[in-house]
XYZ file of C-alpha atoms in Angstrom:
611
model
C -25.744 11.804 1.628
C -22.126 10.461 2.152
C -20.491 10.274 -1.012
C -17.737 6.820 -1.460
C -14.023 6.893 -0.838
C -11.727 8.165 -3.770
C -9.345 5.880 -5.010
C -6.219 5.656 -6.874
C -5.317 8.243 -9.885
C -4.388 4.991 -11.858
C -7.973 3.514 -11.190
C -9.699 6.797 -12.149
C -8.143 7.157 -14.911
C -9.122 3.176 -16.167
C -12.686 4.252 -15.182
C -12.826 7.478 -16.611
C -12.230 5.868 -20.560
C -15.579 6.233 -20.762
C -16.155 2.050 -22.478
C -18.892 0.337 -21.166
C -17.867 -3.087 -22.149
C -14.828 -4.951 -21.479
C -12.226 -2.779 -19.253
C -8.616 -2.927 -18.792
C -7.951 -4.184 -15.169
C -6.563 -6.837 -13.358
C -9.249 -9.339 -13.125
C -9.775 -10.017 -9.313
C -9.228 -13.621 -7.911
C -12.052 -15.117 -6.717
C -12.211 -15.703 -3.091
C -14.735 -17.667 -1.038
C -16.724 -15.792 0.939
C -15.029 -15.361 4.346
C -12.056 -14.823 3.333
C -9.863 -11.624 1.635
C -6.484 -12.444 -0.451
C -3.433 -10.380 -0.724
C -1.498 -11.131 -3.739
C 1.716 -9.332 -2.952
C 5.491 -8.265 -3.809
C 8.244 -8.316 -2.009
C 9.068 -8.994 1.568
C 10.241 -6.317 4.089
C 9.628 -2.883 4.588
C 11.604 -2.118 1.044
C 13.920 0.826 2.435
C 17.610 0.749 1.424
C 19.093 -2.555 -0.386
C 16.997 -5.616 -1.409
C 18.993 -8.625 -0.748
C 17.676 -10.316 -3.666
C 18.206 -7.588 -5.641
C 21.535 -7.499 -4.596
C 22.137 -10.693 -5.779
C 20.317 -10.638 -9.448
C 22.372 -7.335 -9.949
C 25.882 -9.328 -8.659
C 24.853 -12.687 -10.852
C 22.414 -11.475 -13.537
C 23.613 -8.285 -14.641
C 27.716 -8.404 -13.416
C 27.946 -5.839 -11.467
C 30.284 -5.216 -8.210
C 29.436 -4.489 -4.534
C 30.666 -0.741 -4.786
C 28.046 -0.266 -7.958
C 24.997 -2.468 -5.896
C 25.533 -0.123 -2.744
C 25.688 3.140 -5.187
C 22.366 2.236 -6.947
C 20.231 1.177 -3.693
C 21.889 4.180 -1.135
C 21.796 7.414 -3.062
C 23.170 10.367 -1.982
C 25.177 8.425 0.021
C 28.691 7.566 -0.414
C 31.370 4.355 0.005
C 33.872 4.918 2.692
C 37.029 2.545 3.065
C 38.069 4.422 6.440
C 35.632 3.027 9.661
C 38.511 0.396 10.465
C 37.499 -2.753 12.505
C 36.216 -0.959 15.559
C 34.673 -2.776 18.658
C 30.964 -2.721 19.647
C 28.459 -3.786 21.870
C 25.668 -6.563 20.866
C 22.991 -6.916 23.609
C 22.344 -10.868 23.725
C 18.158 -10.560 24.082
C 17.651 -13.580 25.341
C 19.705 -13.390 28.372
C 18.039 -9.971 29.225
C 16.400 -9.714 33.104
C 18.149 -13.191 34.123
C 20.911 -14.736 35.711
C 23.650 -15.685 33.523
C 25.639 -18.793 33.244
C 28.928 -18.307 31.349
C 31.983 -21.459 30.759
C 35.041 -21.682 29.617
C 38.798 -22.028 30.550
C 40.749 -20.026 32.597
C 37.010 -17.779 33.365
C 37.860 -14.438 34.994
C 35.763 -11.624 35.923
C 36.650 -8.011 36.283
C 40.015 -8.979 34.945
C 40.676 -11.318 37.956
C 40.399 -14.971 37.557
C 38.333 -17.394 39.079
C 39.483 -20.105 39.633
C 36.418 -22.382 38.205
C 35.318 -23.238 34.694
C 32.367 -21.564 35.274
C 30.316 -18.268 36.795
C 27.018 -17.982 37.351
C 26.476 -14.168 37.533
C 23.315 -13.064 39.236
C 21.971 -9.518 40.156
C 21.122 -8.020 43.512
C 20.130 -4.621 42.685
C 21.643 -1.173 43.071
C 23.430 -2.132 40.409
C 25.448 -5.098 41.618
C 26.041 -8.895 40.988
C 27.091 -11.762 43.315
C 29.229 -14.079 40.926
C 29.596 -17.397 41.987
C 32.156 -20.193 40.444
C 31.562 -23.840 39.652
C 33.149 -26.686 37.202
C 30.242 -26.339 34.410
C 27.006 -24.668 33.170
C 25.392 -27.137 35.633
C 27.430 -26.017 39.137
C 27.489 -26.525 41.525
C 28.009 -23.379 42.767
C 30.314 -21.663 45.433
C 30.165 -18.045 46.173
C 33.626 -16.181 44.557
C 32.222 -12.832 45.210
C 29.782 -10.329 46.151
C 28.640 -6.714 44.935
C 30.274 -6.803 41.578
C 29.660 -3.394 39.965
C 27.508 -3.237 36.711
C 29.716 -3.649 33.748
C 32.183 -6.191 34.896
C 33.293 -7.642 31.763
C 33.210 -11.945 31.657
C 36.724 -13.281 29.230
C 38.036 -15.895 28.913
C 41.425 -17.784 28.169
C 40.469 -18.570 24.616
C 38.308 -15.403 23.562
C 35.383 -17.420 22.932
C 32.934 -17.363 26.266
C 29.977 -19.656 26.172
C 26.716 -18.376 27.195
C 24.770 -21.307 29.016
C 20.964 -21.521 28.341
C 17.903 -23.744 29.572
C 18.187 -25.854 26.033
C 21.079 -24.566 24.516
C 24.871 -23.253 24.755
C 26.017 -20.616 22.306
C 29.656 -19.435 22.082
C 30.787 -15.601 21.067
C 34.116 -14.749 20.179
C 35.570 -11.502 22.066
C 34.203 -10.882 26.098
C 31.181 -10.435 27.728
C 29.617 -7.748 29.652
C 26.680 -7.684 33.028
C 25.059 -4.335 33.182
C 22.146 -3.109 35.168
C 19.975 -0.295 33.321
C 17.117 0.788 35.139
C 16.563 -2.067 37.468
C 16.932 -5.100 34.895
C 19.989 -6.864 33.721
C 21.708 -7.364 30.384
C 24.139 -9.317 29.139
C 26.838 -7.406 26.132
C 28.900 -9.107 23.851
C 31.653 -6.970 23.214
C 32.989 -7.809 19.703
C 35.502 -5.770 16.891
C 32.597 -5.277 14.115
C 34.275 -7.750 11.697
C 34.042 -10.787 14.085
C 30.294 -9.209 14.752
C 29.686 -9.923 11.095
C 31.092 -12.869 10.890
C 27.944 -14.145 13.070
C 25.334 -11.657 11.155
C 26.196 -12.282 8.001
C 24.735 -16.031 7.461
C 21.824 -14.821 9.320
C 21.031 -12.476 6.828
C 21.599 -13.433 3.701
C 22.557 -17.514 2.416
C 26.362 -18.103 2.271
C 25.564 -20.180 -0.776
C 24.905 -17.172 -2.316
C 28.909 -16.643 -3.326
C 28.830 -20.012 -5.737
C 25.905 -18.443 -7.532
C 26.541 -17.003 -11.078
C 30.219 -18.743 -11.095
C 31.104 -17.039 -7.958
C 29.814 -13.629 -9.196
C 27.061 -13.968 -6.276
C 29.986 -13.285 -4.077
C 29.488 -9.453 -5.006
C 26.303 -9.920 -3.420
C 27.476 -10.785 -0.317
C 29.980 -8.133 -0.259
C 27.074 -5.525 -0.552
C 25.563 -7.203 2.307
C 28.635 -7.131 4.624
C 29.155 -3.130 4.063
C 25.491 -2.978 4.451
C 25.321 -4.882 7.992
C 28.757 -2.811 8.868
C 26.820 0.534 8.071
C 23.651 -0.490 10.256
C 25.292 -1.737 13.167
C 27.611 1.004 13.513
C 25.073 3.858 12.610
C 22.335 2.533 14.679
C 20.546 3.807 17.620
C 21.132 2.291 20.874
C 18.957 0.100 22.635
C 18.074 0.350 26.396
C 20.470 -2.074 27.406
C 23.158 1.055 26.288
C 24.572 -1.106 23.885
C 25.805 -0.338 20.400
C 22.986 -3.243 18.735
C 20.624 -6.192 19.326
C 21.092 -9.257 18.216
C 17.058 -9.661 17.090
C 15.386 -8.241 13.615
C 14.618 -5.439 16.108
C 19.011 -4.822 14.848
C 20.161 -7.594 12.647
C 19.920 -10.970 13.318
C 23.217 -12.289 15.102
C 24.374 -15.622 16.183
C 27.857 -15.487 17.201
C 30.047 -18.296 16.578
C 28.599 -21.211 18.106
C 25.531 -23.253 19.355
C 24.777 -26.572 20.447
C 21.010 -27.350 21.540
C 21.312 -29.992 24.089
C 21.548 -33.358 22.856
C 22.361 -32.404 19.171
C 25.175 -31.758 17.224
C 27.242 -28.482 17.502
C 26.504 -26.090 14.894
C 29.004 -23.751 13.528
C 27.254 -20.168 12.742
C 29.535 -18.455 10.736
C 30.768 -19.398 7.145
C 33.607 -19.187 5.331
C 32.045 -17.877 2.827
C 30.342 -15.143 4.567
C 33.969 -14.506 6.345
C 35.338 -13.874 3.571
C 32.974 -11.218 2.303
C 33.420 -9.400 5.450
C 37.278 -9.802 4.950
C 37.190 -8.329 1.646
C 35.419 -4.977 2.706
C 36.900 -4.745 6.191
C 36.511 -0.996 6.621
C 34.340 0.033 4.114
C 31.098 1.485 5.248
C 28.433 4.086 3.753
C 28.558 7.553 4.927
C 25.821 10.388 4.154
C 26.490 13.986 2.683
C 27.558 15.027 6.458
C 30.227 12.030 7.194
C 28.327 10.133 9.017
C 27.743 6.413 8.627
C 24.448 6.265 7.132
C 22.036 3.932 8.868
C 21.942 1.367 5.879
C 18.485 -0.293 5.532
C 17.862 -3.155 3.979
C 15.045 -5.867 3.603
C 14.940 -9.366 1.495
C 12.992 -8.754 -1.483
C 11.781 -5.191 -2.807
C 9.816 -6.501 -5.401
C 10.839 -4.466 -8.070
C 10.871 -0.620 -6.514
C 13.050 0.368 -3.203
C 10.254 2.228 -0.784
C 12.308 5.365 -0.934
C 12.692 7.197 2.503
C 16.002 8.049 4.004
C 17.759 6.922 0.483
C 15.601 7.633 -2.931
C 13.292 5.514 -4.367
C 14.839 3.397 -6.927
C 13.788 0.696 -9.715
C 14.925 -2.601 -8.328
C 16.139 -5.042 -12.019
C 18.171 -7.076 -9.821
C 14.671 -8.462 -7.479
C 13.771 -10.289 -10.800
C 16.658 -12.324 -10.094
C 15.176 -16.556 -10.901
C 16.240 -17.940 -7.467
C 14.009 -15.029 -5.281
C 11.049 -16.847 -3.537
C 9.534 -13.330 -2.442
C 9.230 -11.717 -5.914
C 5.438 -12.304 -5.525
C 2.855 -14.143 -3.404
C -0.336 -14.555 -2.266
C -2.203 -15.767 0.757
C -6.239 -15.682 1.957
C -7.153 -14.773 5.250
C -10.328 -15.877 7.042
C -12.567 -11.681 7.107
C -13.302 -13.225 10.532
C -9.072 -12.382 11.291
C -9.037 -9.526 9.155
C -11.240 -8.222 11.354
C -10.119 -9.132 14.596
C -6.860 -7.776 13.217
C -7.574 -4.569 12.178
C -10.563 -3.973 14.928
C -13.602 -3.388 12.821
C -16.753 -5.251 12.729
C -17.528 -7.627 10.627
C -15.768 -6.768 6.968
C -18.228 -6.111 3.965
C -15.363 -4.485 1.682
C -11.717 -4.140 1.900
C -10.005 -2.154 -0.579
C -6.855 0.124 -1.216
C -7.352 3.437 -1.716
C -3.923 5.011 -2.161
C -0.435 3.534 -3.854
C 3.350 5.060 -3.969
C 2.809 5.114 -7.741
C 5.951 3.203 -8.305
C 6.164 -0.245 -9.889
C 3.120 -2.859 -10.632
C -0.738 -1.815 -9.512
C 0.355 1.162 -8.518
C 2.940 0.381 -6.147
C 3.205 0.441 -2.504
C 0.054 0.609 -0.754
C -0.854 3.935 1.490
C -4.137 3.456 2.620
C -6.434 0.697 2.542
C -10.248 1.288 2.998
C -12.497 -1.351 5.473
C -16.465 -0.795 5.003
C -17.876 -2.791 7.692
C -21.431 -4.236 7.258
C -23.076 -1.254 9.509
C -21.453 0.935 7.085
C -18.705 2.005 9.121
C -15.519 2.991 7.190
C -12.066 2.486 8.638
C -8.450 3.626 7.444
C -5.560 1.609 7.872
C -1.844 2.569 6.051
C -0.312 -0.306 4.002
C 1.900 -1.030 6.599
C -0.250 -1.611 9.502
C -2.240 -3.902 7.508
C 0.898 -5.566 6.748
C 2.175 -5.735 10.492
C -1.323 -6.630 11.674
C -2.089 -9.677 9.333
C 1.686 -10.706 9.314
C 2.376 -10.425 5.462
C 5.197 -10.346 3.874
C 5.079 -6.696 2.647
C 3.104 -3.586 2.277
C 3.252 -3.749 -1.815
C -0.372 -6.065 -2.078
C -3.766 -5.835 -3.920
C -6.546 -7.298 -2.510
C -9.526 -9.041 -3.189
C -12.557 -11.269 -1.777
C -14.704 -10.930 0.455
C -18.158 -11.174 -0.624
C -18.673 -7.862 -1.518
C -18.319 -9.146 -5.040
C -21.939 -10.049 -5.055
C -22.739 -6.770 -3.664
C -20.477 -5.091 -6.020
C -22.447 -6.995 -9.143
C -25.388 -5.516 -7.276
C -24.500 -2.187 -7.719
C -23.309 -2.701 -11.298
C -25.938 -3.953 -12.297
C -28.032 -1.145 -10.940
C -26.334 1.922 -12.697
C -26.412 -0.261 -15.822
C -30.193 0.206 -15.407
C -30.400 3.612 -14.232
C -27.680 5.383 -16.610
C -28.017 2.972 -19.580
C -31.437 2.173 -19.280
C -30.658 -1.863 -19.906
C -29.093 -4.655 -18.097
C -25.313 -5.125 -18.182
C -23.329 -7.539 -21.469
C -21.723 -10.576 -19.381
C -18.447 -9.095 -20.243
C -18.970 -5.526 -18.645
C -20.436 -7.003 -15.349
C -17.712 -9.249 -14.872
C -15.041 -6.253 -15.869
C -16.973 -3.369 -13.657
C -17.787 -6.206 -10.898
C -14.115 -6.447 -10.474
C -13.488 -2.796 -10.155
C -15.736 -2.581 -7.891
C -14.468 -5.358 -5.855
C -11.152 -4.491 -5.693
C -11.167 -1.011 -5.273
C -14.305 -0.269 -3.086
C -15.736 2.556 -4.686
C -18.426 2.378 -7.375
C -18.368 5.863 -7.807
C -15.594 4.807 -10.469
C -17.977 2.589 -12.443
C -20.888 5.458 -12.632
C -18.763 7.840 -13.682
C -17.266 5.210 -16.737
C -20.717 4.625 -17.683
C -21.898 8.416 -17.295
C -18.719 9.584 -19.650
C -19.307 6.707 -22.229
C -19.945 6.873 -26.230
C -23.320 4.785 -25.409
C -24.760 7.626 -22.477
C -23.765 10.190 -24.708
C -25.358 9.032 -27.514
C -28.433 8.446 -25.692
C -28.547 12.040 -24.595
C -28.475 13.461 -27.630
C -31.189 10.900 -29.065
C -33.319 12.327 -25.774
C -32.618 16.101 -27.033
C -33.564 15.369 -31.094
C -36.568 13.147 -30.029
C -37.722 16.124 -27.828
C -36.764 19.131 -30.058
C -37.164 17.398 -33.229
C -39.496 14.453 -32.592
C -36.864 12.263 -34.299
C -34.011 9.895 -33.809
C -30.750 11.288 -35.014
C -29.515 10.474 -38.492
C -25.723 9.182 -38.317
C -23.973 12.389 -38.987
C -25.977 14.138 -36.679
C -25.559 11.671 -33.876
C -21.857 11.574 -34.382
C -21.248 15.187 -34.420
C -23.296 15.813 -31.393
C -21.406 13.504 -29.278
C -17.818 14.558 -30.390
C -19.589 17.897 -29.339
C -19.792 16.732 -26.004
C -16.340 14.696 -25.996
C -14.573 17.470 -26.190
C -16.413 19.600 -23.105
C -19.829 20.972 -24.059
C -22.898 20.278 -21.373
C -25.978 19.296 -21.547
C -27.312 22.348 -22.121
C -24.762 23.134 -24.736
C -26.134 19.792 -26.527
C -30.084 21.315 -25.922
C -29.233 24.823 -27.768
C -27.665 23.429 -30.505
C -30.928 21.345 -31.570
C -33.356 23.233 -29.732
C -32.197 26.437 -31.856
C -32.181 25.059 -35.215
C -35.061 25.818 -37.956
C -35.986 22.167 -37.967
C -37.118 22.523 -34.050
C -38.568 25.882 -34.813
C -40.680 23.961 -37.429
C -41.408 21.204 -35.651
C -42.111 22.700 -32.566
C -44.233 25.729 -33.644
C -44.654 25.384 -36.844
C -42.181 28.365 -37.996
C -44.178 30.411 -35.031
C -41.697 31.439 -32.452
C -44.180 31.947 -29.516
C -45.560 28.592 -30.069
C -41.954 27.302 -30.146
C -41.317 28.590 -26.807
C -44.252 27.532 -25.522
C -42.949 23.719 -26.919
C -39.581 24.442 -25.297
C -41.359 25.006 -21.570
C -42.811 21.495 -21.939
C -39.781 19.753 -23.286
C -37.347 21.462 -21.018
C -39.122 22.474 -18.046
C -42.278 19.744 -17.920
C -44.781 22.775 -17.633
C -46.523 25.075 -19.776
C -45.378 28.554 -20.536
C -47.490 31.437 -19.202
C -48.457 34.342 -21.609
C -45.644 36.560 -20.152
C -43.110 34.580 -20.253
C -43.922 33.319 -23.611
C -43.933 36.392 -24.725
C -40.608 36.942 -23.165
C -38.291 34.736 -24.814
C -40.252 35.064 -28.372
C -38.777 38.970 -28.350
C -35.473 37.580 -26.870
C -35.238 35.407 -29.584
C -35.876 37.716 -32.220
C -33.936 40.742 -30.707
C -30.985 38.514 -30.166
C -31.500 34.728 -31.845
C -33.042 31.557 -30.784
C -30.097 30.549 -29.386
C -30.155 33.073 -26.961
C -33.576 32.199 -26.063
C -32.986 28.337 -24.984
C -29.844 29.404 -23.228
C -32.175 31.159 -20.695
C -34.726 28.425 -20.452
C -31.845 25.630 -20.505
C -29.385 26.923 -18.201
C -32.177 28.024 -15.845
C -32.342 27.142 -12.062
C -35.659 25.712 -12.521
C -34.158 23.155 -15.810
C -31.137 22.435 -13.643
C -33.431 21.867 -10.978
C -35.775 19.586 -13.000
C -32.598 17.790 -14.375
C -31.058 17.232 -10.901
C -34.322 15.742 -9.725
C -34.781 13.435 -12.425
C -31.194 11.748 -11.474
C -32.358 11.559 -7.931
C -35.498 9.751 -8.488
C -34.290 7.108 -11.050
C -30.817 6.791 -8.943
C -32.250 6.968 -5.361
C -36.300 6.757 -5.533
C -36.994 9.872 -3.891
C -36.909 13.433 -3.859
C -34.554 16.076 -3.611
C -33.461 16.680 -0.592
C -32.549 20.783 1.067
C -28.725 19.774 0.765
C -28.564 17.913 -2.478
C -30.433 21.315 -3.684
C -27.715 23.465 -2.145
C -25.042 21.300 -3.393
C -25.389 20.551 -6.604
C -27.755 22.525 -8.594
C -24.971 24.758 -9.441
C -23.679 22.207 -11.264
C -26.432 22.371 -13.309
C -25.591 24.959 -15.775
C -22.210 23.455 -16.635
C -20.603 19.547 -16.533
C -23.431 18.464 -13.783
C -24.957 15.996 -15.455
C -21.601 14.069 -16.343
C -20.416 14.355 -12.100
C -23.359 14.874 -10.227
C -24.772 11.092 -11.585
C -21.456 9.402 -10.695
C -21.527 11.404 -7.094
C -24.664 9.880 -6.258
C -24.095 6.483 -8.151
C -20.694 6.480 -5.720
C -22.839 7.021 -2.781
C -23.528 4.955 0.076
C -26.900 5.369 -0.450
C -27.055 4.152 -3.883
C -25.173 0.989 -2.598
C -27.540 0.115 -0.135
C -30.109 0.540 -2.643
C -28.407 -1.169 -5.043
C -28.659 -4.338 -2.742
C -32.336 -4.200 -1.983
C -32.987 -3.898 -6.039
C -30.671 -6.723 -6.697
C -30.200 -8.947 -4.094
């Protein structure tokens, strides 16, 4: 018998406070059926800096760049020494294709070419016929053949336009052909600060620096020492250049664009310039002195993901003008499913958080049951890739496993409690259910609560005593149990008194035994073995004597298949046997119930009982 998924610490512990009734979660949002929602925080992988937080530290809270960057990159530290060095951006689009580049006095390799215009093509081996012409749109005349890889493209103004299919985009500095392993890139070679000056409004709104009476400028500062880090700390791509100019790097624009037939658009900002201006030279460099590869992502909502820099709180996200702070969108199960690759989705629930921030933080592991009963584990992030969403900080919920989750409610209700659920603990445990995936949390709430434990001891004092419990008695017997003692613990202590001695066998101890083998055991008590616990008990107390009978194989047996046939129907089975039934003799009856009410098993049942 497969027992459920575990879940979250945080959810155990809500299930484990042993109340029946009303419990303190999250109620779910109700979907409709077909479809799952993620109600989310953040946006971005949450490593490094949060841009918003950035900001809501710089406007809300007053503080400078230098004190943002210390906060979000521990254990690293600000630099003002990297200069304004040059790099290399490859320009993605232009990668595997001719290029077109225009502007005045055009020269290749350091020679000029007499034309307005190149159009630079490869031939392989790694060289490039480049031939001249008076615009992006030729025509063209051969200037020259078998140009090496790497011949660098400038131009009179230091501001080369790249020529596209719909659009022309201008860079500032020179550009660069190069042949890596049979395909062609183009490189805009740049100093890091004019770089910036087309990453920066990219990134992060230029607007930004009016915000809090120009204390959102500090904001932007962050962000330009943050961009200067990345680029110059990151890996290469295959192009052999220092960055990209995609999310793949940081997004980069240049200087310039004009689509064809509307207005030229200026990319950078003065704004933004001046940001970069004001930390020229100021990067972050790790313990060891190198720049440290500065991560950052829009919104954090609320905790940094930790990783290369520490985990940290995030104040600043709560900033009023972040969008991403928290969201929520409903997929169609039908594209869950094709997402993920499982058949078709009964349950979807996570299973494992960071621990840091709201619901447990970041997710770690969501659980897919699929309606054959197939389970499938996916990390927060790959359900976040998959599905597109903004983040991998999410709960989820839907998916018509709510009715299946009343189901099983409903059903260990029944078979712990012995009565059908209060509207306001089917709706509460419904949504545990239903948003964590594992029932096994609900049985063992219900098998831990005040009202099961007061039922067992009512079970012991009707069977040693033949009476309820008076008041007293019922509330010291369950603080008895509260605070650790078993079932069998509970059994002694009233089995072992005068009263059941009396009641039992009537102040005769063989005939109390003999009662004891029919309450405990559900047989009678042979001559020798009545005989045998009478002298026990009088060599060595009554107690003595039920703690034989009670913690017995053959009671914990009888126990153990009592839970099987009200919680599955059937018999005990060679494994279950081998399992469990040393359980028996200590907390068994408070696990091995929620075990089995957690099981697969038990679910499916659950849905044939209560459909």
């Amino acid at each position: 018998m497969r027992t459920w998924v575990r879940t979250s610490a945080v959810a155990v512990a809500v299930a484990l406070a042993g109340v029946v009734g009303p419990v303190a979660v999250t109620p779910a949002v109700a979907a409709d059926p077909g479809t799952v929602t993620f109600t989310g925080r953040g946006f971005g992988h949450g490593r490094g800096m949060g841009q918003y937080g950035a900001l809501g530290y710089a406007v809300d809270l007053g503080w400078d760049h230098e004190r943002i960057l210390r906060h979000y990159y521990g254990g690293a530290t600000l630099a003002r020494d990297a200069g304004n060095p040059a790099l290399s951006v490859e320009l993605t689009r232009n990668t595997g294709r001719s290029v077109v580049v225009e502007g005045p006095g055009i020269a290749v390799g350091g020679v000029v070419t007499g034309g307005r215009a190149v159009l630079v093509e490869r031939t392989g081996g790694g060289r490039f016929d480049v031939r001249t012409g008076p615009s992006c749109g030729g025509p063209w005349t051969l200037w020259k053949s078998g140009v090496e890889s790497g011949a660098v493209i400038a131009t009179a103004n230091g501001a080369p336009t790249v020529c596209e299919a719909d659009r022309w985009t201008m860079y500032r500095g020179s550009l660069r052909v190069v042949e890596r392993s049979g395909t062609s890139y183009l490189l805009n070679d740049v100093s890091v600060d004019d770089y910036l000056r087309g990453v920066l409004p990219r990134e992060v709104p230029a607007s930004w620096a009016g915000l809090g009476g120009g204390r959102g400028a500090e904001g932007l500062r962050a962000q330009a020492v943050a961009a200067r880090s990345y680029a110059l700390a990151s890996s290469r791509p295959t192009s052999g250049a220092t960055t990209c100019d995609t999310t793949a790097c940081q997004v980069y624009g240049g200087h310039a664009e004009q689509f064809y037939g509307k207005a030229v658009k200026v990319l950078e900002d003065a704004r933004t310039d001046t940001a970069v201006a004001d930390t020229s030279g100021k990067v972050m460099r790790t313990a060891a002195g190198a720049v440290a590869r500065a991560e950052y992502s829009s919104s954090t909502g609320g905790w940094t993901a930790g990783g290369v820099f520490p985990a940290v709180e995030d104040l600043g996200d709560a900033t009023s003008s972040n969008p991403n702070r928290s969201w929520t969108v409903s997929v169609a199960a039908s594209r869950v499913a094709s997402a993920l690759g499982t058949g078709q989705i009964r349950s979807i629930a996570v299973n494992a958080r960071s621990g840091l921030g709201a619901d447990g933080g970041r997710v770690q592991q969501v659980v897919v049951v699929d309606t054959a009963g197939r389970t499938s584990t996916f990390s927060g992030d790959t359900v976040r890739s998959r599905l597109g969403l903004k983040s991998d900080w999410f709960t989820v919920t839907g998916q018509g496993a709510r009715n299946e989750a009343e189901a099983v409610v409903r059903a260990l209700y029944n078979d712990v409690l012995g009565r059908e659920p209060e509207p306001a603990g089917l709706a509460n445990w419904t949504n545990v259910v239903a948003t964590t995936n594992n029932p096994r949390l609900v049985a063992d709430g219900i098998v831990n609560s005040k009202e099961r434990l007061q039922a067992l001891v009512t079970t012991e004092y009707v069977r040693a005593l033949r009476r309820g419990p008076e008041p007293e008695g019922l509330a010291n017997w369950v603080g008895y149990m509260e605070r650790g003692a078993t079932v069998s613990d509970l059994q002694i202590g009233i089995f072992a008194s005068q009263e059941s001695l009396n009641v039992l066998g009537g102040g005769d101890t063989r005939a109390w035994v003999a009662g004891m083998y029919a309450a405990l055991l559900g047989r009678p008590a042979s001559a020798a073995e009545t005989a045998e616990w009478a002298a026990v008990a009088q060599r060595q107390g009554r107690g003595a004597a039920v703690a034989g009978i009670a913690r017995s194989p053959e009671a914990g047996t009888q126990r153990l298949l009592a839970y099987y046939q009200r919680f599955l129907g059937r018999g005990l089975d060679p494994s279950g046997i081998a399992s469990w039934l040393p359980a028996m003799s200590g907390r068994g009856d408070f696990t091995i119930p929620g075990m089995i009410g957690g099981s697969q098993e038990y679910w499916n049942r659950a849905q044939a009982r209560f459909p």
